[in-house]
Amino acid sequence: MSETDSLDNMIDQMSAARPYADIEDGVFERLKYPERTLKVTLPIHHDDGRVQVYEGYRCQFDSARGPYKGGVRYHPSVTRREVEALAGWMTWKTALMDLPYGGAKGGIIVDPREFSDRETERLTRRYTEGIRRMIGPDMDVPAPDINTGPQTMAWMMDTYSMYAGYVIPDVVTGKPPSIGGTAGRVEATGRGVAITADHAFEYFERDLTEATVAIQGFGNVGSVAARLLDQRGATIVAVSDVTGGTYSGDGLDIAALEGHVEQTGGVAGFGGGQAIGNDDLLRLDVDVLCPAALENAITVDVAEELRAELVLEAANGPTTVAADEILRERDIPVVPDILTNAGGVIVSYLEWVQNSQQYSWDLEQVNADLERRISTAFEDTLDAFAERETPDLRTAAYAVALERVGGAHEVRGLFP
Ligand code: NAD
């Protein structure tokens, strides 16, 4: 088994929580397998007239508690096993947040940075056509993930609605506000990360205003987390993205960095700090390390040399199971992804609810609901950690989630 196989890692995380969860053996067994994964072939015209064929997936992992829910990722490293792992993580996340959803994920193997907007639109519409028979407001509701955002969701919603002959906003979440997107969705995941940081610091009796933070990834999640942690008084000393990293011991000017990224397309070349590579960023002597990019950022090699005092998992699956074990031995707590980055799916749920009621909430109401739900999940995780004496917070979070999904399967029964 490879250390970085996300599907193996996801199943190992479930298995580690198995002894701490009251769940039937037969139910646990079936939860190790996704319900279905569709592979689609996507031929599109490039702007120069060339036809190129791409491949994509949609995995529906489990729907015992409600419609499948999960993002769509455009990235060259997408694989079937990665999409299935991400769909599993969505299942545990929606259950931990106690949302009436299952888990799903989608992805296309592509580097959209090489695409024009027209090409990305054609690819998105073709992908939506490919998966449209398995999605829908009551069936499976996609959302943004790496290299996708509100515009991608608008094209998906439009394509799906065109086939139906009328507008169906709630087929996706994370839409622009003009077509039913909710206030607060763009910031939701980063806001959830900041709220989780508040709770973690309170739990560990530390002061966030005295903390230094390094963040890997400066996209939707990483940039908002940086801004909100900075506003809370933490010192963001390092940030990186796919173009490079920047470091300043006195703290980076996050607004200036956001302006630089907007202008140049990446963190590299930022004048307000020194250049730093990813390997060094992950090993910085900081209070908080916040991986907010891809899976497998923290492997055994990194875990052995990691100097942060707390890991806040904003990305999905950033720590391998083998690395997690080392961090546990080294007494470095990890606040797990299915808790830390759940703000996005919470506000996606609120968008879906507003769409189905044809009603809209203001930002204050959305943010208050987000804070209440993620804070309750944090408490549920801490309670499981204390009462069941789980080895770490991840196992506690999984025990809660497994029992909720397992309980739904038990009362529904096994068909036929
Ligand atoms: P994004 O595409 O907006 O940003 C990804 C960022 O990671 C970019 O800054 C990119 O340059 C950077 N990156 C990629 N490879 C890197 C590398 N090797 N080293 C350093 N940086 C690298 O995507 P996002 O929506 O911010 O997603 C980031 C993570 O958060 C993913 O794991 C995603 O699954 C997870 N997540 C996202 C949401 C959401 O609402 N968007 C919700 C929950 C979890």
Coordinates of C-alpha atoms and ligand atoms in Angstrom, one line a residue:
M1 CA 0.0 0.0 0.0
S2 CA 1.3 3.4 -0.9
E3 CA 1.4 6.0 1.9
T4 CA -0.4 8.5 -0.3
D5 CA -3.3 6.5 -1.6
S6 CA -6.2 8.6 -0.5
L7 CA -8.9 5.9 -0.7
D8 CA -6.8 3.5 1.5
N9 CA -6.2 6.4 3.9
M10 CA -9.9 7.2 4.1
I11 CA -10.8 3.6 4.8
D12 CA -8.0 3.3 7.4
Q13 CA -9.3 6.4 9.2
M14 CA -12.8 4.8 9.3
S15 CA -11.3 1.5 10.6
A16 CA -9.4 3.3 13.3
A17 CA -12.7 4.7 14.6
R18 CA -14.6 1.5 14.3
P19 CA -13.9 0.3 17.9
Y20 CA -15.2 3.6 19.3
A21 CA -18.5 3.6 17.3
D22 CA -21.6 1.7 18.0
I23 CA -22.3 0.4 14.5
E24 CA -23.3 -3.0 13.1
D25 CA -20.6 -5.1 11.4
G26 CA -22.6 -5.5 8.2
V27 CA -23.3 -1.7 8.0
F28 CA -19.6 -0.9 8.6
E29 CA -18.6 -3.3 5.9
R30 CA -20.8 -1.7 3.3
L31 CA -19.6 1.8 4.2
K32 CA -16.1 0.9 2.9
Y33 CA -17.5 0.9 -0.6
P34 CA -18.8 3.8 -2.6
E35 CA -22.3 3.2 -4.0
R36 CA -21.3 4.1 -7.5
T37 CA -18.7 6.0 -9.6
L38 CA -19.5 7.2 -13.1
K39 CA -16.6 7.8 -15.5
V40 CA -17.3 10.2 -18.3
T41 CA -15.4 11.0 -21.5
L42 CA -15.4 14.6 -22.4
P43 CA -14.5 15.7 -26.0
I44 CA -14.4 19.4 -26.5
H45 CA -13.4 21.9 -29.1
H46 CA -10.4 24.1 -28.2
D47 CA -10.4 27.6 -29.4
D48 CA -8.0 26.7 -32.3
G49 CA -10.6 24.1 -33.6
R50 CA -8.7 21.1 -32.2
V51 CA -10.8 18.4 -30.5
Q52 CA -9.3 17.0 -27.3
V53 CA -10.8 14.4 -25.1
Y54 CA -10.7 14.7 -21.2
E55 CA -11.9 12.2 -18.6
G56 CA -13.9 12.9 -15.5
Y57 CA -15.7 11.2 -12.6
R58 CA -18.7 11.6 -10.3
C59 CA -18.7 9.3 -7.2
Q60 CA -21.7 8.9 -5.0
F61 CA -20.5 7.4 -1.8
D62 CA -23.5 7.1 0.5
S63 CA -27.0 8.6 0.7
A64 CA -28.5 7.0 3.8
R65 CA -29.0 10.4 5.4
G66 CA -30.1 12.5 2.3
P67 CA -29.1 13.5 -1.2
Y68 CA -25.4 13.1 -2.2
K69 CA -23.4 16.3 -1.7
G70 CA -19.9 17.2 -2.8
G71 CA -17.6 19.4 -4.9
V72 CA -16.2 19.2 -8.4
R73 CA -12.5 19.5 -8.8
Y74 CA -10.5 20.3 -12.0
H75 CA -6.9 19.1 -11.5
P76 CA -4.3 17.1 -13.5
S77 CA -3.8 14.7 -10.5
V78 CA -7.5 13.7 -10.3
T79 CA -8.0 9.9 -10.2
R80 CA -10.9 7.6 -9.6
R81 CA -9.5 6.6 -6.2
E82 CA -9.0 10.2 -5.2
V83 CA -12.6 11.1 -6.1
E84 CA -13.9 8.1 -4.2
A85 CA -11.9 9.1 -1.1
L86 CA -13.1 12.7 -1.3
A87 CA -16.7 11.4 -1.6
G88 CA -16.2 9.3 1.5
W89 CA -14.8 12.3 3.4
M90 CA -17.9 14.3 2.3
T91 CA -20.1 11.5 3.8
W92 CA -18.3 11.8 7.2
K93 CA -18.3 15.6 7.1
T94 CA -22.0 16.0 6.4
A95 CA -22.8 13.5 9.1
L96 CA -20.5 15.2 11.6
M97 CA -22.2 18.5 10.8
D98 CA -25.6 16.7 11.2
L99 CA -26.8 17.9 7.7
P100 CA -29.4 15.9 5.9
Y101 CA -27.0 14.9 3.1
G102 CA -24.9 12.0 2.0
G103 CA -21.5 12.4 0.3
A104 CA -20.3 12.7 -3.3
K105 CA -17.4 14.2 -5.3
G106 CA -16.6 14.9 -8.9
G107 CA -13.5 15.7 -10.8
I108 CA -12.0 16.2 -14.3
I109 CA -8.4 15.3 -15.1
V110 CA -7.3 18.7 -16.5
D111 CA -5.1 21.7 -15.8
P112 CA -7.6 24.5 -16.4
R113 CA -4.9 27.2 -16.1
E114 CA -4.0 26.4 -19.7
F115 CA -7.7 27.0 -20.8
S116 CA -9.4 30.1 -22.0
D117 CA -12.8 30.9 -20.3
R118 CA -14.6 29.6 -23.4
E119 CA -12.8 26.3 -23.2
T120 CA -13.5 25.9 -19.5
E121 CA -17.2 26.7 -20.2
R122 CA -17.4 24.0 -22.9
L123 CA -15.7 21.5 -20.7
T124 CA -18.0 22.3 -17.8
R125 CA -21.1 22.0 -19.9
R126 CA -20.0 18.7 -21.4
Y127 CA -19.2 17.3 -17.9
T128 CA -22.6 18.4 -16.7
E129 CA -24.3 16.7 -19.6
G130 CA -22.2 13.6 -18.8
I131 CA -23.4 13.4 -15.2
R132 CA -26.8 15.0 -15.5
R133 CA -28.7 11.8 -15.1
M134 CA -27.3 11.3 -11.7
I135 CA -27.5 14.8 -10.2
G136 CA -30.5 16.9 -9.2
P137 CA -31.8 18.9 -6.2
D138 CA -33.1 15.8 -4.5
M139 CA -30.5 13.4 -5.8
D140 CA -26.9 14.9 -5.8
V141 CA -25.9 18.5 -5.5
P142 CA -22.4 19.5 -6.7
A143 CA -20.5 22.5 -5.5
P144 CA -17.0 24.2 -6.1
D145 CA -13.7 22.7 -5.1
I146 CA -10.1 23.1 -6.4
N147 CA -10.0 25.2 -9.6
T148 CA -13.8 25.6 -9.8
G149 CA -16.0 28.4 -8.4
P150 CA -19.2 30.4 -8.8
Q151 CA -18.8 30.8 -12.6
T152 CA -18.4 27.0 -12.9
M153 CA -21.5 26.4 -10.9
A154 CA -23.4 29.0 -13.0
W155 CA -22.6 27.0 -16.2
M156 CA -23.5 23.7 -14.5
M157 CA -26.9 25.1 -13.3
D158 CA -27.6 26.6 -16.8
T159 CA -26.8 23.4 -18.6
Y160 CA -28.9 21.3 -16.3
S161 CA -31.8 23.8 -16.5
M162 CA -31.6 23.9 -20.3
Y163 CA -32.2 20.2 -20.5
A164 CA -35.2 20.5 -18.0
G165 CA -36.7 23.5 -19.8
Y166 CA -37.0 25.6 -16.7
V167 CA -34.6 27.0 -14.1
I168 CA -33.5 24.6 -11.3
P169 CA -31.1 26.7 -9.1
D170 CA -30.8 24.1 -6.4
V171 CA -29.1 21.5 -8.6
V172 CA -25.7 23.1 -7.5
T173 CA -24.6 25.3 -4.6
G174 CA -21.8 27.9 -4.6
K175 CA -23.6 29.9 -7.4
P176 CA -23.2 33.6 -8.0
P177 CA -25.8 35.6 -5.9
S178 CA -27.6 36.8 -9.1
I179 CA -28.9 33.2 -9.8
G180 CA -29.6 32.0 -6.3
G181 CA -26.2 31.9 -4.6
T182 CA -26.3 32.7 -0.9
A183 CA -24.6 35.5 0.9
G184 CA -21.4 34.2 2.6
R185 CA -20.8 31.0 0.5
V186 CA -17.5 32.2 -1.0
E187 CA -16.0 32.9 2.4
A188 CA -17.8 30.0 4.2
T189 CA -15.0 27.4 4.2
G190 CA -12.3 29.9 5.3
R191 CA -14.7 31.3 7.9
G192 CA -15.3 27.8 9.3
V193 CA -11.5 27.3 9.5
A194 CA -11.2 30.5 11.6
I195 CA -14.1 29.5 13.9
T196 CA -12.5 26.1 14.4
A197 CA -9.2 27.9 15.2
D198 CA -11.1 29.9 17.9
H199 CA -12.4 26.7 19.5
A200 CA -9.1 24.8 19.3
F201 CA -7.3 27.7 20.9
E202 CA -9.9 27.9 23.7
Y203 CA -9.7 24.1 24.2
F204 CA -5.9 24.1 24.4
E205 CA -6.0 27.3 26.5
R206 CA -3.9 29.3 24.1
D207 CA -4.2 32.8 22.9
L208 CA -4.8 33.1 19.1
T209 CA -3.6 36.7 19.1
E210 CA -0.1 35.5 20.1
A211 CA -0.1 32.7 17.5
T212 CA 2.0 32.5 14.3
V213 CA 0.5 30.7 11.4
A214 CA 1.8 29.1 8.1
I215 CA -0.7 28.4 5.4
Q216 CA -0.1 26.1 2.4
G217 CA -2.5 27.0 -0.5
F218 CA -3.9 30.5 -1.1
G219 CA -7.0 29.8 -3.1
N220 CA -10.6 30.1 -2.0
V221 CA -10.0 28.4 1.4
G222 CA -6.5 29.4 2.2
S223 CA -6.9 33.1 1.3
V224 CA -10.1 33.6 3.3
A225 CA -8.6 31.6 6.3
A226 CA -5.5 33.9 6.2
R227 CA -7.6 37.1 6.1
L228 CA -9.9 36.0 8.9
L229 CA -7.1 34.6 11.2
D230 CA -5.2 37.9 10.5
Q231 CA -8.3 39.9 11.6
R232 CA -8.5 37.8 14.8
G233 CA -5.0 39.0 15.6
A234 CA -2.9 35.9 14.6
T235 CA 0.3 36.6 12.7
I236 CA 0.4 34.9 9.3
V237 CA 4.1 34.4 8.7
A238 CA 4.0 32.3 5.6
V239 CA 1.8 31.5 2.7
S240 CA 2.3 29.4 -0.5
D241 CA 0.5 28.4 -3.6
V242 CA 1.3 26.5 -6.8
T243 CA 3.6 29.4 -8.0
G244 CA 5.7 29.7 -4.8
G245 CA 5.7 30.9 -1.3
T246 CA 6.4 34.0 0.8
Y247 CA 7.6 34.4 4.4
S248 CA 7.9 37.3 6.8
G249 CA 8.7 36.7 10.5
D250 CA 6.9 40.0 11.4
G251 CA 3.7 38.8 9.6
L252 CA 2.5 39.2 6.0
D253 CA 0.3 42.0 4.9
I254 CA -2.6 39.8 3.8
A255 CA -4.6 42.5 2.0
A256 CA -1.4 43.4 0.0
L257 CA -0.8 39.8 -0.8
E258 CA -4.4 39.3 -2.0
G259 CA -3.9 42.3 -4.3
H260 CA -0.6 40.8 -5.6
V261 CA -2.3 37.4 -6.3
E262 CA -5.2 39.1 -8.1
Q263 CA -2.8 41.1 -10.3
T264 CA -0.2 38.4 -11.0
G265 CA -2.1 35.2 -10.6
G266 CA 0.0 33.8 -7.8
V267 CA 1.9 34.3 -4.5
A268 CA 5.4 34.1 -6.2
G269 CA 7.2 37.4 -6.5
F270 CA 5.3 39.1 -3.6
G271 CA 7.4 42.1 -2.4
G272 CA 6.2 42.0 1.2
G273 CA 8.2 38.8 2.2
Q274 CA 11.1 36.5 1.3
A275 CA 10.6 33.6 -1.1
I276 CA 10.0 30.2 0.7
G277 CA 9.5 26.7 -0.8
N278 CA 6.7 24.4 0.2
D279 CA 9.1 22.0 2.0
D280 CA 10.4 24.7 4.2
L281 CA 6.9 26.2 4.8
L282 CA 5.6 22.9 6.1
R283 CA 8.5 22.6 8.6
L284 CA 8.4 26.2 9.9
D285 CA 8.6 26.8 13.7
V286 CA 5.1 28.2 14.0
D287 CA 2.1 27.7 16.3
V288 CA -0.3 26.6 13.6
L289 CA 0.3 24.9 10.3
C290 CA -2.8 25.1 8.1
P291 CA -2.6 22.9 4.9
A292 CA -5.2 24.4 2.5
A293 CA -4.2 22.9 -0.9
L294 CA -4.2 19.2 -1.9
E295 CA -4.1 15.8 -0.1
N296 CA -0.9 14.3 1.2
A297 CA 0.9 17.6 2.1
I298 CA 2.0 16.1 5.4
T299 CA 3.7 12.7 4.8
V300 CA 5.9 10.8 7.2
D301 CA 9.0 12.8 6.1
V302 CA 7.2 16.0 6.9
A303 CA 5.6 14.8 10.1
E304 CA 9.0 13.8 11.5
E305 CA 10.4 17.3 11.1
L306 CA 7.2 19.3 11.6
R307 CA 7.7 22.1 14.2
A308 CA 4.2 23.5 14.4
E309 CA 2.3 23.0 17.7
L310 CA -1.1 22.4 16.0
V311 CA -2.3 21.3 12.6
L312 CA -5.5 22.8 11.3
E313 CA -6.6 20.7 8.3
A314 CA -8.3 23.2 5.9
A315 CA -7.7 20.9 2.9
N316 CA -9.3 17.5 2.5
G317 CA -7.0 14.6 3.4
P318 CA -3.8 16.7 3.8
T319 CA -2.2 14.3 6.4
T320 CA -1.5 10.7 5.5
V321 CA -2.5 8.0 8.1
A322 CA 1.2 7.1 8.6
A323 CA 2.1 10.8 9.2
D324 CA -0.9 11.1 11.6
E325 CA 0.5 8.4 13.7
I326 CA 3.8 10.2 14.0
L327 CA 2.1 13.5 14.9
R328 CA 0.2 11.6 17.6
E329 CA 3.4 10.1 19.0
R330 CA 4.9 13.6 19.0
D331 CA 1.9 15.1 20.8
I332 CA 1.1 17.5 18.0
P333 CA -2.7 17.7 17.8
V334 CA -4.5 17.7 14.5
V335 CA -7.9 19.3 14.1
P336 CA -9.3 17.0 11.3
D337 CA -10.5 18.1 7.9
I338 CA -14.0 16.8 8.3
L339 CA -14.5 19.3 11.1
T340 CA -12.2 22.2 10.1
N341 CA -13.3 22.7 6.5
A342 CA -17.0 21.9 7.0
G343 CA -18.0 25.6 6.8
G344 CA -18.4 25.3 3.0
V345 CA -20.9 22.4 3.0
I346 CA -22.8 24.0 5.9
V347 CA -23.4 27.2 3.8
S348 CA -24.0 25.1 0.7
Y349 CA -26.8 23.5 2.7
L350 CA -28.2 26.9 3.7
E351 CA -28.1 27.9 0.0
W352 CA -30.0 24.8 -1.0
V353 CA -32.6 25.4 1.7
Q354 CA -33.1 29.0 0.6
N355 CA -33.4 27.9 -3.0
S356 CA -36.0 25.3 -2.2
Q357 CA -38.0 27.9 -0.3
Q358 CA -37.4 30.7 -2.9
Y359 CA -36.4 32.9 0.0
S360 CA -33.1 34.6 0.8
W361 CA -31.3 35.2 4.1
D362 CA -28.9 38.1 4.9
L363 CA -25.2 37.5 5.6
E364 CA -25.7 37.9 9.3
Q365 CA -28.2 35.0 9.5
V366 CA -26.0 32.8 7.3
N367 CA -22.9 33.4 9.3
A368 CA -24.7 32.9 12.6
D369 CA -26.1 29.5 11.4
L370 CA -22.7 28.5 10.2
E371 CA -21.1 29.3 13.5
R372 CA -23.7 27.5 15.5
R373 CA -23.5 24.3 13.4
I374 CA -19.7 24.1 13.2
S375 CA -19.4 24.9 17.0
T376 CA -21.9 22.1 17.9
A377 CA -19.9 19.7 15.8
F378 CA -16.7 20.8 17.5
E379 CA -18.3 20.1 20.9
D380 CA -19.6 16.7 19.7
T381 CA -16.1 15.8 18.7
L382 CA -14.6 17.0 22.0
D383 CA -17.3 15.0 23.9
A384 CA -16.5 11.8 21.9
F385 CA -12.8 12.4 22.5
A386 CA -13.3 12.7 26.3
E387 CA -16.0 10.1 26.8
R388 CA -14.8 7.4 24.5
E389 CA -11.1 8.1 25.1
T390 CA -10.3 8.0 21.4
P391 CA -6.6 8.4 20.5
D392 CA -7.1 11.7 18.8
L393 CA -9.6 14.2 17.6
R394 CA -9.9 12.7 14.1
T395 CA -10.9 9.3 15.5
A396 CA -13.5 11.1 17.8
A397 CA -15.0 12.9 14.8
Y398 CA -15.1 9.7 12.8
A399 CA -16.8 7.9 15.6
V400 CA -19.6 10.5 15.7
A401 CA -20.0 10.5 11.9
L402 CA -19.9 6.7 11.6
E403 CA -22.6 6.3 14.2
R404 CA -24.9 8.8 12.5
V405 CA -24.5 7.2 9.0
G406 CA -24.6 3.7 10.4
G407 CA -27.7 4.5 12.5
A408 CA -29.5 5.7 9.3
H409 CA -28.6 2.5 7.5
E410 CA -29.8 0.4 10.5
V411 CA -33.2 2.0 10.6
R412 CA -33.6 2.0 6.8
G413 CA -32.5 -1.7 6.6
L414 CA -30.8 -3.5 3.8
F415 CA -32.8 -3.6 0.5
P416 CA -34.1 -6.0 -0.8
Ligands
NAD1 P1 -8.6 26.6 -5.0 O1 -8.4 26.0 -6.3 O2 -9.3 27.9 -4.8 O3 -7.2 26.8 -4.3 C1 -6.2 25.8 -4.2 C2 -4.9 26.4 -3.8 O4 -3.9 25.4 -3.6 C3 -4.3 27.4 -4.9 O5 -3.8 28.5 -4.2 C4 -3.2 26.5 -5.5 O6 -2.2 27.3 -6.1 C5 -2.7 25.8 -4.2 N1 -1.9 24.7 -4.5 C6 -2.1 23.6 -5.4 N2 -1.1 22.8 -5.3 C7 -0.2 23.3 -4.4 C8 1.0 22.8 -3.9 N3 1.6 21.7 -4.4 N4 1.6 23.6 -3.0 C9 1.1 24.7 -2.5 N5 -0.1 25.2 -3.0 C10 -0.7 24.5 -3.9 O7 -9.2 25.4 -4.1 P2 -9.9 25.5 -2.7 O8 -11.4 25.5 -2.9 O9 -9.3 26.6 -1.9 O10 -9.6 24.1 -2.0 C11 -8.4 23.9 -1.2 C12 -8.7 22.7 -0.4 O11 -9.8 22.9 0.5 C13 -8.9 21.4 -1.1 O12 -8.4 20.3 -0.4 C14 -10.5 21.3 -1.1 O13 -10.9 20.0 -1.3 C15 -10.7 21.8 0.3 N6 -12.1 22.3 0.5 C16 -12.6 23.3 -0.3 C17 -13.9 23.8 0.0 C18 -14.5 24.9 -0.8 O14 -15.6 25.3 -0.4 N7 -13.9 25.4 -1.8 C19 -14.7 23.2 1.0 C20 -14.1 22.2 1.8 C21 -12.8 21.8 1.5

